[in-house]
Amino acid sequence: MKWWRDAVIYQVYPRSFADSDGDGIGDLPGVVSRLDHLAELGVDAVWLSPFYPSPQADAGYDVADYRDVDPIFGRLADADKLITEAHARRLRVIVDLVPNHTSSRHVWFAAALAAAPGSRERDRYIFRDGKADGGPPNSWQSVFGGGAWTQVADGQWYLHLFDTGQPDLNWDNPEVRAEFEDILRFWLDRGVDGFRVDVAHGLVKQADLADWHLPMVPLTGPGTEGAPRPPMWDQDGVHEIYRRWRKILDGYEGERILVAEAWVQPAERLAAYVRPDEMHQAFNFEYLEASWTAADQRSVIERSLAAGAAVDAPTTWVLSNHDVVRHASRLALPVGAPRPNGIAAGDPQPDAALGLRRARAASLLMLALPGSAYVYQGEELGLPEHTTLPNEARQDPTWFRTGGESVGRDGCRVPIPWEADAPSYGFGPSDKSWLPQPPVFGELALDRQRGVPGSTYELYRSALRLRREHGLGYGALSWVPGAADVVAFQTDNLLVLTNFGPNPAELPAGAEVLLASEPVAGREVPTDVTVWARLP
Ligand code: GLC
């Protein structure tokens, strides 16, 4: 059994996990100091968002040097220590690789700016002349808002699908390919167990850079089946790159993995990224976006499992990450409404109790599904989105590039609480925190939940233990027919049931409840509750 097929992988967002030096920004020694928490929680691996030298124009997703650690996060030796200490606790380590773009402060980009149009230096990026009318080379918009082209002093333009500080690389250039193969080896040699590949569906652009007039909805894929495929996403040429990378990883001992961050739909196109000679996993964002109804949940689960099975890849499941509204808040929004890019103080506020109740039910459903599951730091505490952040505190480039129209992703990136009564809720030794923490983080701090029966933290811990004991991550699922408002399936003699409907659902006679997202009395499963039960 390959470890990654059923692994529970915990996302650490280093800026906001644990701060060792009190500057208000989390760091790698902070992560090391809290590894015992992850071991106690019972996850299999840690994925770290970028910690490389960066001007932080996009919280580190603008990398200036792929082979070092930014001083705000520590030193290279701290990364080595983290890998060793994680391995000592049987935790695998996955790092983030950002190949679609570099930072504008990368040496290559500085060289490109200094060189002439048509030069070898410029060819590592996507520089073009503007249109005859003086406008940019095409109509593309940045995912973060505004145009996707910025003009340089000599009149040429460069492409950035994200921030101005994130120029897109030219993946037709062999030097770019060679460089990233070398970067992979650099981290593989240091012992990492894999890479989460940022914007994996964006590296190759349609050669003619054809105009595209539909909106570049923030971080969504190419839309639904039958819709035209945008010229910047999910081009067939990306697959050759990942086949080469796979060969490199396979040359190393241990089972090192590649995970695609690809906002690609439908599931069959996403499955192409995890064919046997390509990546190992791809984030299942269709699942994250599924609405809170039994019908939608059942159909996305079915589709995802079928698409994965067709290429013999495990399905992945994810509810939250550093780019989306935390599911403890998102699931309280009107069912079926489009997923917002952040929630502001002036927006209708999600009902916190409802959100937490559904989040606990959703997590318990997710952790019972066969495949690999991702847990975003703090969801094991039931943390909500910070929905009333003051605008002065905001740092997401989306906020600036849309002129405040989209508040962006800061609300899910707030430093997490460890101790209710400590400064910065135990995030660090001082009261500094790069984004202000909401007061509810005190009540939800780890030390308020550890050892408390029924707390979200203990629910996750029990779920992870039972998941392992019952082999849920690699079991085959069979659907249990029943009421339309209920999702129910069985692996061996374990029944998993989520009730989405207004009326209580009934467990079969003799079922013994092993775990439930809320207290259940007798055989009745209330609304918005998931139960794991042993069948007679
Ligand atoms: C990915 C990251 C996101 C980042 C973007 C550009 O979607 O998850 O945080 O802003 O890529 O690198």
mmCIF file of C-alpha atoms in Angstrom, residues 182-419:
data_model
loop_
_atom_site.group_PDB
_atom_site.id
_atom_site.type_symbol
_atom_site.label_atom_id
_atom_site.label_comp_id
_atom_site.label_asym_id
_atom_site.label_seq_id
_atom_site.Cartn_x
_atom_site.Cartn_y
_atom_site.Cartn_z
ATOM 1 C CA ASP A 182 17.225 21.019 -10.795
ATOM 2 C CA ILE A 183 15.081 22.686 -8.121
ATOM 3 C CA LEU A 184 13.165 19.427 -7.679
ATOM 4 C CA ARG A 185 16.449 17.608 -7.122
ATOM 5 C CA PHE A 186 17.631 20.252 -4.664
ATOM 6 C CA TRP A 187 14.688 19.576 -2.329
ATOM 7 C CA LEU A 188 14.529 15.842 -2.993
ATOM 8 C CA ASP A 189 18.184 15.634 -1.947
ATOM 9 C CA ARG A 190 17.266 17.428 1.284
ATOM 10 C CA GLY A 191 14.735 14.709 2.006
ATOM 11 C CA VAL A 192 11.324 16.124 1.155
ATOM 12 C CA ASP A 193 8.620 13.574 0.388
ATOM 13 C CA GLY A 194 6.936 15.556 -2.313
ATOM 14 C CA PHE A 195 5.747 18.758 -3.917
ATOM 15 C CA ARG A 196 2.440 20.529 -4.105
ATOM 16 C CA VAL A 197 2.623 22.125 -7.536
ATOM 17 C CA ASP A 198 1.141 25.616 -7.596
ATOM 18 C CA VAL A 199 -1.099 26.530 -10.550
ATOM 19 C CA ALA A 200 -0.225 23.220 -12.207
ATOM 20 C CA HIS A 201 -2.785 23.869 -14.943
ATOM 21 C CA GLY A 202 -1.281 27.201 -15.981
ATOM 22 C CA LEU A 203 2.306 26.607 -17.102
ATOM 23 C CA VAL A 204 1.666 26.213 -20.811
ATOM 24 C CA LYS A 205 -0.285 28.861 -22.698
ATOM 25 C CA GLN A 206 -1.948 28.478 -26.071
ATOM 26 C CA ALA A 207 0.785 29.489 -28.535
ATOM 27 C CA ASP A 208 -1.165 32.318 -30.159
ATOM 28 C CA LEU A 209 -2.110 33.903 -26.806
ATOM 29 C CA ALA A 210 -5.602 34.302 -28.238
ATOM 30 C CA ASP A 211 -7.912 36.869 -26.669
ATOM 31 C CA TRP A 212 -10.206 35.695 -23.918
ATOM 32 C CA HIS A 213 -13.219 37.734 -22.991
ATOM 33 C CA LEU A 214 -14.851 35.719 -20.236
ATOM 34 C CA PRO A 215 -13.991 36.786 -16.706
ATOM 35 C CA MET A 216 -10.967 35.219 -15.013
ATOM 36 C CA VAL A 217 -12.993 34.358 -11.934
ATOM 37 C CA PRO A 218 -10.496 34.233 -9.076
ATOM 38 C CA LEU A 219 -8.979 30.804 -8.851
ATOM 39 C CA THR A 220 -11.559 28.819 -10.686
ATOM 40 C CA GLY A 221 -10.761 26.421 -13.416
ATOM 41 C CA PRO A 222 -11.885 26.326 -16.987
ATOM 42 C CA GLY A 223 -15.517 26.080 -16.092
ATOM 43 C CA THR A 224 -17.973 23.413 -16.935
ATOM 44 C CA GLU A 225 -18.078 20.727 -19.542
ATOM 45 C CA GLY A 226 -18.740 21.971 -23.023
ATOM 46 C CA ALA A 227 -17.512 25.503 -22.264
ATOM 47 C CA PRO A 228 -14.570 26.693 -24.369
ATOM 48 C CA ARG A 229 -11.221 26.017 -22.699
ATOM 49 C CA PRO A 230 -9.429 29.246 -21.808
ATOM 50 C CA PRO A 231 -6.124 29.706 -23.647
ATOM 51 C CA MET A 232 -4.184 30.026 -20.394
ATOM 52 C CA TRP A 233 -5.461 27.019 -18.437
ATOM 53 C CA ASP A 234 -5.259 23.263 -18.797
ATOM 54 C CA GLN A 235 -3.411 23.137 -22.101
ATOM 55 C CA ASP A 236 -2.379 19.636 -23.141
ATOM 56 C CA GLY A 237 1.292 20.627 -23.160
ATOM 57 C CA VAL A 238 1.518 20.668 -19.362
ATOM 58 C CA HIS A 239 1.393 16.885 -19.153
ATOM 59 C CA GLU A 240 4.762 16.349 -20.784
ATOM 60 C CA ILE A 241 6.357 18.460 -18.053
ATOM 61 C CA TYR A 242 4.875 16.327 -15.291
ATOM 62 C CA ARG A 243 5.925 13.102 -17.002
ATOM 63 C CA ARG A 244 9.532 14.299 -16.853
ATOM 64 C CA TRP A 245 9.175 15.282 -13.225
ATOM 65 C CA ARG A 246 7.663 11.919 -12.367
ATOM 66 C CA LYS A 247 10.746 10.190 -13.787
ATOM 67 C CA ILE A 248 12.947 12.340 -11.572
ATOM 68 C CA LEU A 249 10.947 11.523 -8.440
ATOM 69 C CA ASP A 250 10.878 7.833 -9.295
ATOM 70 C CA GLY A 251 14.675 7.905 -9.325
ATOM 71 C CA TYR A 252 14.660 8.623 -5.593
ATOM 72 C CA GLU A 253 14.171 6.216 -2.741
ATOM 73 C CA GLY A 254 10.931 6.266 -0.848
ATOM 74 C CA GLU A 255 7.650 7.213 -2.425
ATOM 75 C CA ARG A 256 7.974 10.888 -3.272
ATOM 76 C CA ILE A 257 4.869 12.521 -4.641
ATOM 77 C CA LEU A 258 3.596 15.307 -6.867
ATOM 78 C CA VAL A 259 0.283 16.958 -6.061
ATOM 79 C CA ALA A 260 -1.410 19.185 -8.625
ATOM 80 C CA GLU A 261 -3.107 22.387 -7.630
ATOM 81 C CA ALA A 262 -5.197 22.488 -10.775
ATOM 82 C CA TRP A 263 -8.563 24.258 -10.839
ATOM 83 C CA VAL A 264 -9.725 22.022 -13.636
ATOM 84 C CA GLN A 265 -13.146 20.652 -14.361
ATOM 85 C CA PRO A 266 -14.684 18.280 -15.269
ATOM 86 C CA ALA A 267 -13.213 15.503 -13.138
ATOM 87 C CA GLU A 268 -12.077 13.569 -16.214
ATOM 88 C CA ARG A 269 -9.781 16.407 -17.317
ATOM 89 C CA LEU A 270 -8.427 16.707 -13.819
ATOM 90 C CA ALA A 271 -7.796 12.956 -13.775
ATOM 91 C CA ALA A 272 -5.397 13.397 -16.703
ATOM 92 C CA TYR A 273 -2.949 15.015 -14.253
ATOM 93 C CA VAL A 274 -2.804 11.831 -12.213
ATOM 94 C CA ARG A 275 -2.352 9.257 -14.939
ATOM 95 C CA PRO A 276 0.111 6.534 -13.931
ATOM 96 C CA ASP A 277 3.166 8.317 -15.351
ATOM 97 C CA GLU A 278 2.276 11.829 -14.149
ATOM 98 C CA MET A 279 1.399 13.204 -10.745
ATOM 99 C CA HIS A 280 0.151 11.204 -7.785
ATOM 100 C CA GLN A 281 -2.675 13.402 -6.588
ATOM 101 C CA ALA A 282 -4.666 16.452 -7.657
ATOM 102 C CA PHE A 283 -6.757 18.636 -5.392
ATOM 103 C CA ASN A 284 -10.434 17.949 -5.859
ATOM 104 C CA PHE A 285 -11.827 21.484 -5.865
ATOM 105 C CA GLU A 286 -15.095 20.347 -7.354
ATOM 106 C CA TYR A 287 -15.698 18.649 -4.009
ATOM 107 C CA LEU A 288 -14.778 21.824 -2.123
ATOM 108 C CA GLU A 289 -17.260 23.760 -4.240
ATOM 109 C CA ALA A 290 -20.131 21.281 -3.985
ATOM 110 C CA SER A 291 -23.167 22.743 -2.297
ATOM 111 C CA TRP A 292 -24.549 21.510 1.016
ATOM 112 C CA THR A 293 -27.208 19.204 -0.369
ATOM 113 C CA ALA A 294 -27.312 15.432 -0.366
ATOM 114 C CA ALA A 295 -27.775 15.303 -4.136
ATOM 115 C CA ASP A 296 -24.748 17.486 -4.907
ATOM 116 C CA GLN A 297 -22.532 15.769 -2.376
ATOM 117 C CA ARG A 298 -23.457 12.311 -3.597
ATOM 118 C CA SER A 299 -22.907 13.184 -7.223
ATOM 119 C CA VAL A 300 -19.548 14.896 -6.715
ATOM 120 C CA ILE A 301 -18.329 11.954 -4.639
ATOM 121 C CA GLU A 302 -19.454 9.486 -7.286
ATOM 122 C CA ARG A 303 -17.934 11.458 -10.144
ATOM 123 C CA SER A 304 -14.650 11.970 -8.328
ATOM 124 C CA LEU A 305 -14.267 8.320 -7.424
ATOM 125 C CA ALA A 306 -15.056 7.203 -10.966
ATOM 126 C CA ALA A 307 -12.626 9.688 -12.546
ATOM 127 C CA GLY A 308 -9.824 8.616 -10.197
ATOM 128 C CA ALA A 309 -10.523 4.924 -10.654
ATOM 129 C CA ALA A 310 -10.308 5.278 -14.442
ATOM 130 C CA VAL A 311 -6.622 6.219 -14.118
ATOM 131 C CA ASP A 312 -5.962 4.146 -10.990
ATOM 132 C CA ALA A 313 -5.331 7.268 -8.898
ATOM 133 C CA PRO A 314 -6.670 7.906 -5.413
ATOM 134 C CA THR A 315 -9.251 10.645 -5.122
ATOM 135 C CA THR A 316 -8.442 13.578 -2.863
ATOM 136 C CA TRP A 317 -10.833 15.500 -0.663
ATOM 137 C CA VAL A 318 -10.423 19.047 0.557
ATOM 138 C CA LEU A 319 -12.748 21.537 2.255
ATOM 139 C CA SER A 320 -10.482 24.446 3.165
ATOM 140 C CA ASN A 321 -7.137 25.992 2.303
ATOM 141 C CA HIS A 322 -5.405 29.371 2.303
ATOM 142 C CA ASP A 323 -7.311 30.546 -0.785
ATOM 143 C CA VAL A 324 -10.936 29.990 0.179
ATOM 144 C CA VAL A 325 -13.369 31.039 2.893
ATOM 145 C CA ARG A 326 -12.967 28.535 5.750
ATOM 146 C CA HIS A 327 -15.658 25.865 5.582
ATOM 147 C CA ALA A 328 -16.872 26.619 9.106
ATOM 148 C CA SER A 329 -18.106 29.925 7.659
ATOM 149 C CA ARG A 330 -18.678 28.993 4.026
ATOM 150 C CA LEU A 331 -21.178 26.256 4.845
ATOM 151 C CA ALA A 332 -23.395 28.759 6.639
ATOM 152 C CA LEU A 333 -23.818 30.874 3.493
ATOM 153 C CA PRO A 334 -27.026 30.432 1.498
ATOM 154 C CA VAL A 335 -26.986 26.976 -0.079
ATOM 155 C CA GLY A 336 -26.179 27.116 -3.772
ATOM 156 C CA ALA A 337 -24.835 30.707 -3.726
ATOM 157 C CA PRO A 338 -21.498 31.133 -5.545
ATOM 158 C CA ARG A 339 -18.407 30.873 -3.346
ATOM 159 C CA PRO A 340 -17.355 34.410 -2.368
ATOM 160 C CA ASN A 341 -13.751 35.566 -2.423
ATOM 161 C CA GLY A 342 -13.677 36.576 1.235
ATOM 162 C CA ILE A 343 -16.368 38.016 3.488
ATOM 163 C CA ALA A 344 -16.280 41.630 4.655
ATOM 164 C CA ALA A 345 -17.726 43.283 7.757
ATOM 165 C CA GLY A 346 -20.425 44.921 5.616
ATOM 166 C CA ASP A 347 -21.550 41.610 4.094
ATOM 167 C CA PRO A 348 -24.291 39.460 5.640
ATOM 168 C CA GLN A 349 -22.490 37.569 8.404
ATOM 169 C CA PRO A 350 -22.587 33.766 8.420
ATOM 170 C CA ASP A 351 -24.317 32.130 11.381
ATOM 171 C CA ALA A 352 -21.349 30.803 13.372
ATOM 172 C CA ALA A 353 -23.211 27.980 15.131
ATOM 173 C CA LEU A 354 -24.737 26.700 11.903
ATOM 174 C CA GLY A 355 -21.400 26.953 10.117
ATOM 175 C CA LEU A 356 -19.569 25.001 12.800
ATOM 176 C CA ARG A 357 -22.256 22.344 12.958
ATOM 177 C CA ARG A 358 -22.110 21.785 9.204
ATOM 178 C CA ALA A 359 -18.329 21.989 9.155
ATOM 179 C CA ARG A 360 -18.083 19.211 11.714
ATOM 180 C CA ALA A 361 -20.543 17.112 9.728
ATOM 181 C CA ALA A 362 -18.697 17.843 6.473
ATOM 182 C CA SER A 363 -15.298 16.963 7.952
ATOM 183 C CA LEU A 364 -16.580 13.711 9.372
ATOM 184 C CA LEU A 365 -18.031 12.811 5.987
ATOM 185 C CA MET A 366 -14.805 13.752 4.206
ATOM 186 C CA LEU A 367 -12.576 11.787 6.569
ATOM 187 C CA ALA A 368 -14.587 8.622 5.909
ATOM 188 C CA LEU A 369 -14.187 8.768 2.125
ATOM 189 C CA PRO A 370 -11.713 6.503 0.364
ATOM 190 C CA GLY A 371 -8.661 8.400 -0.884
ATOM 191 C CA SER A 372 -6.449 11.092 0.556
ATOM 192 C CA ALA A 373 -7.798 13.991 2.626
ATOM 193 C CA TYR A 374 -6.384 17.465 3.183
ATOM 194 C CA VAL A 375 -6.824 19.373 6.437
ATOM 195 C CA TYR A 376 -6.050 23.089 6.549
ATOM 196 C CA GLN A 377 -4.447 24.348 9.751
ATOM 197 C CA GLY A 378 -7.047 25.378 12.293
ATOM 198 C CA GLU A 379 -9.954 23.464 10.809
ATOM 199 C CA GLU A 380 -9.309 20.830 13.487
ATOM 200 C CA LEU A 381 -10.248 23.612 15.932
ATOM 201 C CA GLY A 382 -13.358 24.561 13.975
ATOM 202 C CA LEU A 383 -11.944 28.005 13.216
ATOM 203 C CA PRO A 384 -14.232 30.317 11.267
ATOM 204 C CA GLU A 385 -13.173 32.820 8.650
ATOM 205 C CA HIS A 386 -12.291 36.235 10.078
ATOM 206 C CA THR A 387 -15.227 38.070 8.506
ATOM 207 C CA THR A 388 -14.706 41.492 10.072
ATOM 208 C CA LEU A 389 -11.044 42.207 9.367
ATOM 209 C CA PRO A 390 -10.358 45.936 9.234
ATOM 210 C CA ASN A 391 -9.513 47.002 5.706
ATOM 211 C CA GLU A 392 -6.233 48.581 6.865
ATOM 212 C CA ALA A 393 -5.047 45.121 7.852
ATOM 213 C CA ARG A 394 -5.638 43.500 4.480
ATOM 214 C CA GLN A 395 -2.653 42.218 2.530
ATOM 215 C CA ASP A 396 -4.023 40.018 -0.238
ATOM 216 C CA PRO A 397 -3.101 41.543 -3.633
ATOM 217 C CA THR A 398 -6.682 40.795 -4.720
ATOM 218 C CA TRP A 399 -7.936 43.485 -2.365
ATOM 219 C CA PHE A 400 -5.636 46.077 -3.918
ATOM 220 C CA ARG A 401 -5.967 44.978 -7.531
ATOM 221 C CA THR A 402 -9.767 45.005 -7.439
ATOM 222 C CA GLY A 403 -9.858 48.348 -5.669
ATOM 223 C CA GLY A 404 -11.556 46.734 -2.687
ATOM 224 C CA GLU A 405 -14.287 45.058 -4.705
ATOM 225 C CA SER A 406 -13.056 41.613 -3.660
ATOM 226 C CA VAL A 407 -11.837 41.496 -0.084
ATOM 227 C CA GLY A 408 -9.716 38.460 -0.906
ATOM 228 C CA ARG A 409 -8.215 35.684 1.141
ATOM 229 C CA ASP A 410 -6.834 37.278 4.309
ATOM 230 C CA GLY A 411 -9.796 36.102 6.388
ATOM 231 C CA CYS A 412 -8.716 32.449 6.181
ATOM 232 C CA ARG A 413 -5.050 33.232 6.833
ATOM 233 C CA VAL A 414 -5.266 34.626 10.347
ATOM 234 C CA PRO A 415 -2.679 33.226 12.825
ATOM 235 C CA ILE A 416 -4.168 30.270 14.682
ATOM 236 C CA PRO A 417 -4.814 30.073 18.454
ATOM 237 C CA TRP A 418 -3.009 27.633 20.721
ATOM 238 C CA GLU A 419 -3.613 29.010 24.213
#
